[in-house]
Every structure is written in structure tokens, then in C-alpha cells.
mmCIF file of C-alpha atoms in Angstrom:
data_model
loop_
_atom_site.group_PDB
_atom_site.id
_atom_site.type_symbol
_atom_site.label_atom_id
_atom_site.label_comp_id
_atom_site.label_asym_id
_atom_site.label_seq_id
_atom_site.Cartn_x
_atom_site.Cartn_y
_atom_site.Cartn_z
ATOM 1 C CA MET K 1 -25.993 40.514 17.732
ATOM 2 C CA VAL K 2 -25.649 36.638 17.703
ATOM 3 C CA ASN K 3 -28.025 34.061 18.867
ATOM 4 C CA ILE K 4 -28.088 30.488 20.229
ATOM 5 C CA ARG K 5 -30.972 28.469 18.722
ATOM 6 C CA HIS K 6 -31.955 24.908 19.331
ATOM 7 C CA ARG K 7 -34.774 22.836 18.229
ATOM 8 C CA VAL K 8 -35.828 19.776 20.159
ATOM 9 C CA VAL K 9 -38.911 17.453 19.811
ATOM 10 C CA VAL K 10 -40.484 16.336 22.955
ATOM 11 C CA GLY K 11 -42.897 13.190 22.831
ATOM 12 C CA ALA K 12 -45.771 14.706 24.843
ATOM 13 C CA PRO K 13 -48.662 17.256 24.454
ATOM 14 C CA MET K 14 -47.836 20.930 24.597
ATOM 15 C CA GLU K 15 -49.354 21.471 27.901
ATOM 16 C CA PHE K 16 -46.818 19.381 29.698
ATOM 17 C CA VAL K 17 -43.946 21.078 28.035
ATOM 18 C CA TYR K 18 -45.545 24.572 28.786
ATOM 19 C CA GLU K 19 -45.739 23.550 32.371
ATOM 20 C CA ALA K 20 -42.071 22.614 32.410
ATOM 21 C CA VAL K 21 -40.908 25.968 30.971
ATOM 22 C CA SER K 22 -43.362 28.286 32.632
ATOM 23 C CA THR K 23 -43.448 27.358 36.297
ATOM 24 C CA PRO K 24 -40.740 27.229 38.950
ATOM 25 C CA ALA K 25 -41.525 23.679 39.835
ATOM 26 C CA GLY K 26 -41.185 22.710 36.229
ATOM 27 C CA LEU K 27 -38.005 24.709 35.534
ATOM 28 C CA SER K 28 -36.352 23.185 38.682
ATOM 29 C CA GLY K 29 -36.986 19.799 37.232
ATOM 30 C CA TRP K 30 -34.764 20.155 34.294
ATOM 31 C CA TRP K 31 -32.537 23.349 34.649
ATOM 32 C CA THR K 32 -31.618 23.658 38.286
ATOM 33 C CA ARG K 33 -33.010 21.833 41.299
ATOM 34 C CA ASP K 34 -30.835 24.058 43.541
ATOM 35 C CA GLY K 35 -33.619 26.732 43.309
ATOM 36 C CA VAL K 36 -35.933 28.692 41.181
ATOM 37 C CA ARG K 37 -37.482 31.422 43.201
ATOM 38 C CA GLY K 38 -39.870 34.236 42.450
ATOM 39 C CA ASP K 39 -43.061 34.705 40.507
ATOM 40 C CA ALA K 40 -43.463 33.248 36.986
ATOM 41 C CA SER K 41 -46.341 35.674 35.883
ATOM 42 C CA GLU K 42 -45.615 38.165 33.078
ATOM 43 C CA GLY K 43 -43.801 41.261 34.321
ATOM 44 C CA SER K 44 -42.379 39.449 37.469
ATOM 45 C CA ARG K 45 -38.895 38.052 38.004
ATOM 46 C CA LEU K 46 -37.613 34.470 38.396
ATOM 47 C CA GLU K 47 -34.163 33.910 40.172
ATOM 48 C CA PHE K 48 -32.182 30.760 39.263
ATOM 49 C CA PHE K 49 -29.687 29.387 41.749
ATOM 50 C CA PHE K 50 -26.607 27.185 40.964
ATOM 51 C CA GLY K 51 -25.043 26.395 44.251
ATOM 52 C CA MET K 52 -24.157 29.865 45.300
ATOM 53 C CA PRO K 53 -25.904 32.330 47.783
ATOM 54 C CA ASP K 54 -26.722 34.679 44.916
ATOM 55 C CA PRO K 55 -28.744 33.741 41.817
ATOM 56 C CA ALA K 56 -26.730 32.937 38.727
ATOM 57 C CA ALA K 57 -29.358 34.511 36.641
ATOM 58 C CA VAL K 58 -32.333 36.718 37.096
ATOM 59 C CA MET K 59 -35.044 36.796 34.386
ATOM 60 C CA GLU K 60 -37.825 39.125 33.916
ATOM 61 C CA VAL K 61 -40.695 37.228 32.447
ATOM 62 C CA THR K 62 -41.599 39.275 29.311
ATOM 63 C CA GLY K 63 -44.169 36.788 27.929
ATOM 64 C CA ARG K 64 -46.198 33.766 29.178
ATOM 65 C CA ASN K 65 -48.839 32.524 26.801
ATOM 66 C CA PRO K 66 -50.258 28.936 27.294
ATOM 67 C CA ASP K 67 -50.814 28.918 23.380
ATOM 68 C CA GLY K 68 -47.073 28.139 23.230
ATOM 69 C CA ARG K 69 -44.629 30.855 24.170
ATOM 70 C CA VAL K 70 -42.561 31.743 27.155
ATOM 71 C CA SER K 71 -40.052 34.672 27.045
ATOM 72 C CA TRP K 72 -37.580 36.148 29.432
ATOM 73 C CA GLU K 73 -35.015 39.075 29.554
ATOM 74 C CA CYS K 74 -32.031 38.460 31.559
ATOM 75 C CA VAL K 75 -31.714 41.364 34.017
ATOM 76 C CA ASP K 76 -28.811 40.117 36.268
ATOM 77 C CA GLY K 77 -26.309 37.506 36.185
ATOM 78 C CA ALA K 78 -23.224 36.987 33.995
ATOM 79 C CA ASP K 79 -22.162 40.068 32.272
ATOM 80 C CA GLU K 80 -22.475 38.601 28.870
ATOM 81 C CA TRP K 81 -26.034 37.420 29.772
ATOM 82 C CA VAL K 82 -27.492 40.646 30.971
ATOM 83 C CA GLY K 83 -29.789 42.225 28.378
ATOM 84 C CA THR K 84 -30.005 39.003 26.367
ATOM 85 C CA LYS K 85 -33.523 37.645 25.586
ATOM 86 C CA LEU K 86 -34.623 34.036 25.932
ATOM 87 C CA SER K 87 -37.691 32.325 24.506
ATOM 88 C CA PHE K 88 -39.432 28.918 24.366
ATOM 89 C CA ASP K 89 -41.606 28.588 21.297
ATOM 90 C CA LEU K 90 -43.811 25.536 21.345
ATOM 91 C CA LYS K 91 -45.776 23.960 18.476
ATOM 92 C CA GLN K 92 -47.813 20.816 18.951
ATOM 93 C CA THR K 93 -47.990 18.177 16.140
ATOM 94 C CA ALA K 94 -49.477 14.815 16.372
ATOM 95 C CA GLY K 95 -48.767 13.855 19.956
ATOM 96 C CA GLU K 96 -45.525 15.734 20.016
ATOM 97 C CA THR K 97 -44.249 19.140 20.793
ATOM 98 C CA VAL K 98 -41.631 20.994 18.956
ATOM 99 C CA VAL K 99 -39.560 23.311 21.158
ATOM 100 C CA ASN K 100 -37.735 26.140 19.399
ATOM 101 C CA PHE K 101 -35.519 27.704 21.877
ATOM 102 C CA THR K 102 -33.705 31.115 21.325
ATOM 103 C CA HIS K 103 -31.126 32.716 23.626
ATOM 104 C CA GLY K 104 -30.561 35.852 21.636
ATOM 105 C CA GLY K 105 -28.948 39.176 21.634
ATOM 106 C CA TRP K 106 -25.327 38.192 22.652
ATOM 107 C CA ARG K 107 -23.124 41.169 21.942
ATOM 108 C CA GLU K 108 -20.547 38.822 20.467
ATOM 109 C CA SER K 109 -19.741 35.198 19.593
ATOM 110 C CA SER K 110 -17.449 34.251 22.522
ATOM 111 C CA GLU K 111 -16.121 31.015 23.797
ATOM 112 C CA PHE K 112 -18.414 31.527 26.819
ATOM 113 C CA MET K 113 -21.369 31.785 24.362
ATOM 114 C CA ALA K 114 -20.208 28.504 22.604
ATOM 115 C CA HIS K 115 -20.078 26.749 26.243
ATOM 116 C CA CYS K 116 -23.736 28.218 26.908
ATOM 117 C CA SER K 117 -24.904 26.761 23.567
ATOM 118 C CA ALA K 118 -23.736 23.270 24.331
ATOM 119 C CA ARG K 119 -25.040 23.559 27.935
ATOM 120 C CA TRP K 120 -28.471 24.795 26.714
ATOM 121 C CA ALA K 121 -28.849 21.770 24.245
ATOM 122 C CA TYR K 122 -27.908 19.500 27.147
ATOM 123 C CA PHE K 123 -30.656 21.025 29.454
ATOM 124 C CA LEU K 124 -33.258 21.006 26.632
ATOM 125 C CA LEU K 125 -32.704 17.330 26.420
ATOM 126 C CA SER K 126 -33.024 17.284 30.231
ATOM 127 C CA LEU K 127 -36.358 18.969 29.669
ATOM 128 C CA LYS K 128 -37.372 16.195 27.090
ATOM 129 C CA SER K 129 -36.424 13.545 29.618
ATOM 130 C CA LEU K 130 -38.379 15.229 32.373
ATOM 131 C CA VAL K 131 -41.554 15.535 30.395
ATOM 132 C CA GLU K 132 -41.262 12.093 28.799
ATOM 133 C CA ASN K 133 -39.895 9.994 31.633
ATOM 134 C CA GLY K 134 -40.540 12.091 34.698
ATOM 135 C CA ARG K 135 -36.955 12.629 35.395
ATOM 136 C CA GLY K 136 -34.442 15.349 34.123
ATOM 137 C CA THR K 137 -30.909 15.954 34.879
ATOM 138 C CA PRO K 138 -30.916 19.485 36.314
ATOM 139 C CA PHE K 139 -28.013 21.088 38.191
ATOM 140 C CA PRO K 140 -26.427 19.718 40.319
ATOM 141 C CA GLU K 141 -27.245 16.229 38.735
ATOM 142 C CA ASP K 142 -26.100 17.441 35.367
ATOM 143 C CA LEU K 143 -23.048 16.254 33.487
ATOM 144 C CA LYS K 144 -20.304 18.721 33.809
ATOM 145 C CA PHE K 145 -18.635 19.858 30.685
ATOM 146 C CA MET B 1 -23.781 34.303 7.555
ATOM 147 C CA VAL B 2 -24.629 32.509 10.820
ATOM 148 C CA ASN B 3 -22.735 29.992 12.828
ATOM 149 C CA ILE B 4 -23.294 27.116 15.232
ATOM 150 C CA ARG B 5 -20.672 27.175 17.993
ATOM 151 C CA HIS B 6 -20.258 24.693 20.828
ATOM 152 C CA ARG B 7 -17.562 24.308 23.434
ATOM 153 C CA VAL B 8 -17.184 21.063 25.289
ATOM 154 C CA VAL B 9 -14.353 19.957 27.684
ATOM 155 C CA VAL B 10 -13.192 16.339 27.423
ATOM 156 C CA GLY B 11 -11.304 14.706 30.294
ATOM 157 C CA ALA B 12 -8.443 13.239 28.205
ATOM 158 C CA PRO B 13 -5.198 14.243 26.534
ATOM 159 C CA MET B 14 -5.533 16.103 23.194
ATOM 160 C CA GLU B 15 -4.103 13.119 20.998
ATOM 161 C CA PHE B 16 -7.066 10.987 21.925
ATOM 162 C CA VAL B 17 -9.629 13.699 20.968
ATOM 163 C CA TYR B 18 -7.642 14.416 17.782
ATOM 164 C CA GLU B 19 -7.954 10.755 16.868
ATOM 165 C CA ALA B 20 -11.578 10.787 17.403
ATOM 166 C CA VAL B 21 -12.207 13.860 15.077
ATOM 167 C CA SER B 22 -9.541 13.157 12.421
ATOM 168 C CA THR B 23 -10.039 9.415 11.597
ATOM 169 C CA PRO B 24 -12.755 7.409 10.096
ATOM 170 C CA ALA B 25 -12.611 5.030 12.935
ATOM 171 C CA GLY B 26 -12.760 7.727 15.456
ATOM 172 C CA LEU B 27 -15.659 9.581 13.676
ATOM 173 C CA SER B 28 -17.690 6.452 13.393
ATOM 174 C CA GLY B 29 -17.535 5.992 17.190
ATOM 175 C CA TRP B 30 -19.315 9.086 18.006
ATOM 176 C CA TRP B 31 -21.073 10.457 14.940
ATOM 177 C CA THR B 32 -22.217 7.713 12.638
ATOM 178 C CA ARG B 33 -21.539 4.025 12.996
ATOM 179 C CA ASP B 34 -23.366 3.472 9.818
ATOM 180 C CA GLY B 35 -20.373 4.426 7.930
ATOM 181 C CA VAL B 36 -17.510 6.916 7.420
ATOM 182 C CA ARG B 37 -15.820 6.177 4.107
ATOM 183 C CA GLY B 38 -13.033 7.843 2.284
ATOM 184 C CA ASP B 39 -9.611 9.353 3.073
ATOM 185 C CA ALA B 40 -9.103 11.635 6.102
ATOM 186 C CA SER B 41 -6.037 13.395 4.752
ATOM 187 C CA GLU B 42 -5.993 17.041 3.925
ATOM 188 C CA GLY B 43 -7.462 17.703 0.532
ATOM 189 C CA SER B 44 -9.432 14.381 0.348
ATOM 190 C CA ARG B 45 -12.943 13.558 0.993
ATOM 191 C CA LEU B 46 -15.014 11.833 3.741
ATOM 192 C CA GLU B 47 -18.459 10.569 3.170
ATOM 193 C CA PHE B 48 -20.763 10.129 6.129
ATOM 194 C CA PHE B 49 -23.641 7.606 5.961
ATOM 195 C CA PHE B 50 -26.908 7.657 7.981
ATOM 196 C CA GLY B 51 -28.914 4.569 7.038
ATOM 197 C CA MET B 52 -29.278 5.444 3.301
ATOM 198 C CA PRO B 53 -27.511 4.282 0.187
ATOM 199 C CA ASP B 54 -26.040 7.616 -0.398
ATOM 200 C CA PRO B 55 -24.028 9.640 2.110
ATOM 201 C CA ALA B 56 -25.933 12.356 4.100
ATOM 202 C CA ALA B 57 -22.861 14.551 3.894
ATOM 203 C CA VAL B 58 -19.595 14.680 1.920
ATOM 204 C CA MET B 59 -16.792 16.738 3.511
ATOM 205 C CA GLU B 60 -13.594 17.972 1.885
ATOM 206 C CA VAL B 61 -10.768 17.859 4.464
ATOM 207 C CA THR B 62 -9.467 21.465 4.393
ATOM 208 C CA GLY B 63 -7.203 21.119 7.324
ATOM 209 C CA ARG B 64 -5.677 18.327 9.571
ATOM 210 C CA ASN B 65 -3.112 19.498 12.121
ATOM 211 C CA PRO B 66 -2.183 17.274 15.094
ATOM 212 C CA ASP B 67 -1.424 20.439 16.932
ATOM 213 C CA GLY B 68 -5.135 20.723 17.463
ATOM 214 C CA ARG B 69 -7.207 21.554 14.320
ATOM 215 C CA VAL B 70 -9.403 19.724 11.937
ATOM 216 C CA SER B 71 -11.444 21.415 9.402
ATOM 217 C CA TRP B 72 -13.891 20.500 6.630
ATOM 218 C CA GLU B 73 -15.974 22.114 3.907
ATOM 219 C CA CYS B 74 -19.231 20.396 3.144
ATOM 220 C CA VAL B 75 -19.307 19.770 -0.532
ATOM 221 C CA ASP B 76 -22.421 17.480 -0.925
ATOM 222 C CA GLY B 77 -25.386 16.831 1.285
ATOM 223 C CA ALA B 78 -28.417 18.735 2.624
ATOM 224 C CA ASP B 79 -28.852 21.863 0.594
ATOM 225 C CA GLU B 80 -28.404 24.201 3.600
ATOM 226 C CA TRP B 81 -25.094 22.286 4.413
ATOM 227 C CA VAL B 82 -23.408 22.697 1.115
ATOM 228 C CA GLY B 83 -20.733 25.373 1.291
ATOM 229 C CA THR B 84 -20.798 25.406 5.013
ATOM 230 C CA LYS B 85 -17.457 25.058 6.943
ATOM 231 C CA LEU B 86 -16.904 22.872 10.051
ATOM 232 C CA SER B 87 -13.992 22.884 12.419
ATOM 233 C CA PHE B 88 -12.667 21.287 15.553
ATOM 234 C CA ASP B 89 -10.267 23.419 17.548
ATOM 235 C CA LEU B 90 -8.529 21.545 20.345
ATOM 236 C CA LYS B 91 -6.760 23.061 23.275
ATOM 237 C CA GLN B 92 -5.069 21.049 25.889
ATOM 238 C CA THR B 93 -5.125 22.214 29.561
ATOM 239 C CA ALA B 94 -4.009 20.058 32.613
ATOM 240 C CA GLY B 95 -5.182 16.590 31.534
ATOM 241 C CA GLU B 96 -8.197 17.877 29.787
ATOM 242 C CA THR B 97 -8.914 19.021 26.133
ATOM 243 C CA VAL B 98 -11.155 21.843 25.307
ATOM 244 C CA VAL B 99 -12.943 21.267 22.139
ATOM 245 C CA ASN B 100 -14.305 24.478 20.262
ATOM 246 C CA PHE B 101 -16.612 23.341 17.497
ATOM 247 C CA THR B 102 -17.839 25.563 14.729
ATOM 248 C CA HIS B 103 -20.405 24.778 11.913
ATOM 249 C CA GLY B 104 -20.285 28.134 10.117
ATOM 250 C CA GLY B 105 -21.371 29.920 7.144
ATOM 251 C CA TRP B 106 -24.981 29.042 7.023
ATOM 252 C CA ARG B 107 -26.998 31.300 4.723
ATOM 253 C CA GLU B 108 -29.707 31.891 7.312
ATOM 254 C CA SER B 109 -30.827 31.014 10.756
ATOM 255 C CA SER B 110 -33.543 28.368 10.006
ATOM 256 C CA GLU B 111 -35.259 25.889 12.197
ATOM 257 C CA PHE B 112 -33.271 23.189 10.378
ATOM 258 C CA MET B 113 -30.161 25.049 11.587
ATOM 259 C CA ALA B 114 -31.634 25.160 15.100
ATOM 260 C CA HIS B 115 -32.122 21.319 14.884
ATOM 261 C CA CYS B 116 -28.574 20.763 13.685
ATOM 262 C CA SER B 117 -27.334 22.917 16.632
ATOM 263 C CA ALA B 118 -28.923 20.783 19.185
ATOM 264 C CA ARG B 119 -27.887 17.613 17.289
ATOM 265 C CA TRP B 120 -24.251 18.770 17.186
ATOM 266 C CA ALA B 121 -24.178 19.349 20.888
ATOM 267 C CA TYR B 122 -25.628 15.983 21.490
ATOM 268 C CA PHE B 123 -22.875 14.229 19.180
ATOM 269 C CA LEU B 124 -20.194 16.299 20.923
ATOM 270 C CA LEU B 125 -21.268 14.811 24.208
ATOM 271 C CA SER B 126 -21.143 11.391 22.351
ATOM 272 C CA LEU B 127 -17.330 12.337 21.408
ATOM 273 C CA LYS B 128 -16.725 13.112 25.151
ATOM 274 C CA SER B 129 -18.280 9.849 26.207
ATOM 275 C CA LEU B 130 -16.379 7.912 23.523
ATOM 276 C CA VAL B 131 -12.875 9.364 24.459
ATOM 277 C CA GLU B 132 -13.563 9.277 28.317
ATOM 278 C CA ASN B 133 -15.410 5.923 28.522
ATOM 279 C CA GLY B 134 -14.721 4.077 25.387
ATOM 280 C CA ARG B 135 -18.365 4.303 24.212
ATOM 281 C CA GLY B 136 -20.189 7.069 22.375
ATOM 282 C CA THR B 137 -23.739 7.214 21.089
ATOM 283 C CA PRO B 138 -23.325 7.483 17.220
ATOM 284 C CA PHE B 139 -26.197 6.996 14.827
ATOM 285 C CA PRO B 140 -28.076 4.679 14.874
ATOM 286 C CA GLU B 141 -27.782 4.261 18.641
ATOM 287 C CA ASP B 142 -28.283 8.008 19.127
ATOM 288 C CA LEU B 143 -31.264 9.537 20.884
ATOM 289 C CA LYS B 144 -33.769 10.753 18.313
ATOM 290 C CA PHE B 145 -35.009 14.264 18.757
#
């Protein structure tokens, strides 16, 4: 099993970062403005849309704790994503929040995984910009690469 | 051993991307403008400066092939970096260049590695911007996170 891991520091209190990673409105502000549908409560499912009629990813919310952790399991989407586990671990320091992101449980280290790794870093900086400046760069306003 | 891998597409022919990853002038345009010193030929060493009197990283150039591959081994710098291996694998498609970057051979998956993973993605997008638009965001002009 191989994992993508990124650490990004956001210059804002944890409650704002938690809001951005745990609610459909927050997630649509930095990952995909095209649509985040469903229920963000633990045990429910969230669907993420990227310009197609079907969601590109469906996540089951496996954890949602305002103390600083949101976790998902991908239950539908790209073949390489199904069964992988994602988490946002938040730690507040003086006026800042450290975000430790993991997209783990990939079956192999593929070129698609390398693409997703760079894309996740980009979107985590979009999350940082959303929380700090009120404006992210979610799909479809994202840089294409 | 764990690896950081990122894939980024640059909208330019391979020779321009190769120049940017294989010469001190190119590297200073997207990674650190503070200083890239040394000799970029195979078997030589490159020193990368980030605002301190000593280089933050010293790389031995282990490969340098205009057909599309540049590789380094870190021989001095952060303890977790020493002994790790880095490579830029370039593939030209129609008018574009696919960059597959690896920073491999980490002893463990640490929070510092997660930090470096996000930082590398940021700097690879700086490389993309340098080659496509003539302007990267190297240290010290980089976003701090």
C-alpha cells in the first residue's frame, strides 16, 4: 500500500479549516464548485462532481470530529480510488492550523497517483487561500495540469 | 522506503523543460533564486541556497540525459534528505512535456516528508509557470506554507 501525504499550514483558527473540510459548502469552495452533494454526517455519503453527469468520486464519511479530524473512504469513482482512505488531521498552533492530509491505501504507485498527488497539493493550497482570503481555486477555476 | 511522486504537464517542448531542470540558471528560476552553485554535469555537485550561509541541500548529479532524465542524490542537507534520490523524467507529447518527479528513498513517512511533498508540488508548478510564462515563484518569492 502506498500513500499520498501533504502538510500545509493555514493562517487561521482550526474551526474555519474544519468548516472548509467537513461541509459541502466548504468543500465546494476549494475542491469543486461544480457540486458537492449529499450529507456530510458520519456514516453518510458525499458526491463530488467535476463537470460530468455522474460524480467523479463518492466518499463515505467515516469520521467527522470537530476536535480536528475528518475522514472518508472512497466507495465509487476512479478504479484506483475505490477503497482508498482519505483524512484531514488538523492541529491548532498559535493562530495557525496545521493540516496533515493523507490519501492512503493505493494499491500501487502509478503515474495516475503521481498526478493526484500534485493535484491534491494544489487543492490544499486552494483550501488555504479560501480560508485565509475568502477565495479558493476549485474546479472549474483550477489550473489545469 | 517511501517516495514522493508528482506528475505535472508543462505546455512547452521538452528541451525548455530539460534546460530548467538541468542547469543552475534554470533551477534558480523555479526553485531558489537565492543561489544554485556548482557544476551541473554528471558526477559533479550542485549546492542549493535558501537564505542561509550554508546550502540547504547538496546534490550529486547522478544522471543528466537530454533525452529526458535528470537525477540527483542528496549528499548533504537535512538529515532526512541525505541519501535520498531525486529524478525528473520528461516525456514529450504533442507540444507538451509530461514531468514525472520522484523524491525517493525516504527512511520513513514523516510530517516533514508530508511538508516536502506539498512544497515539491508547489515548486513544480513554479517550474511550469517559468517555462510557460517566463516567470516562476522560486524562493524567496515563494508562498510560505
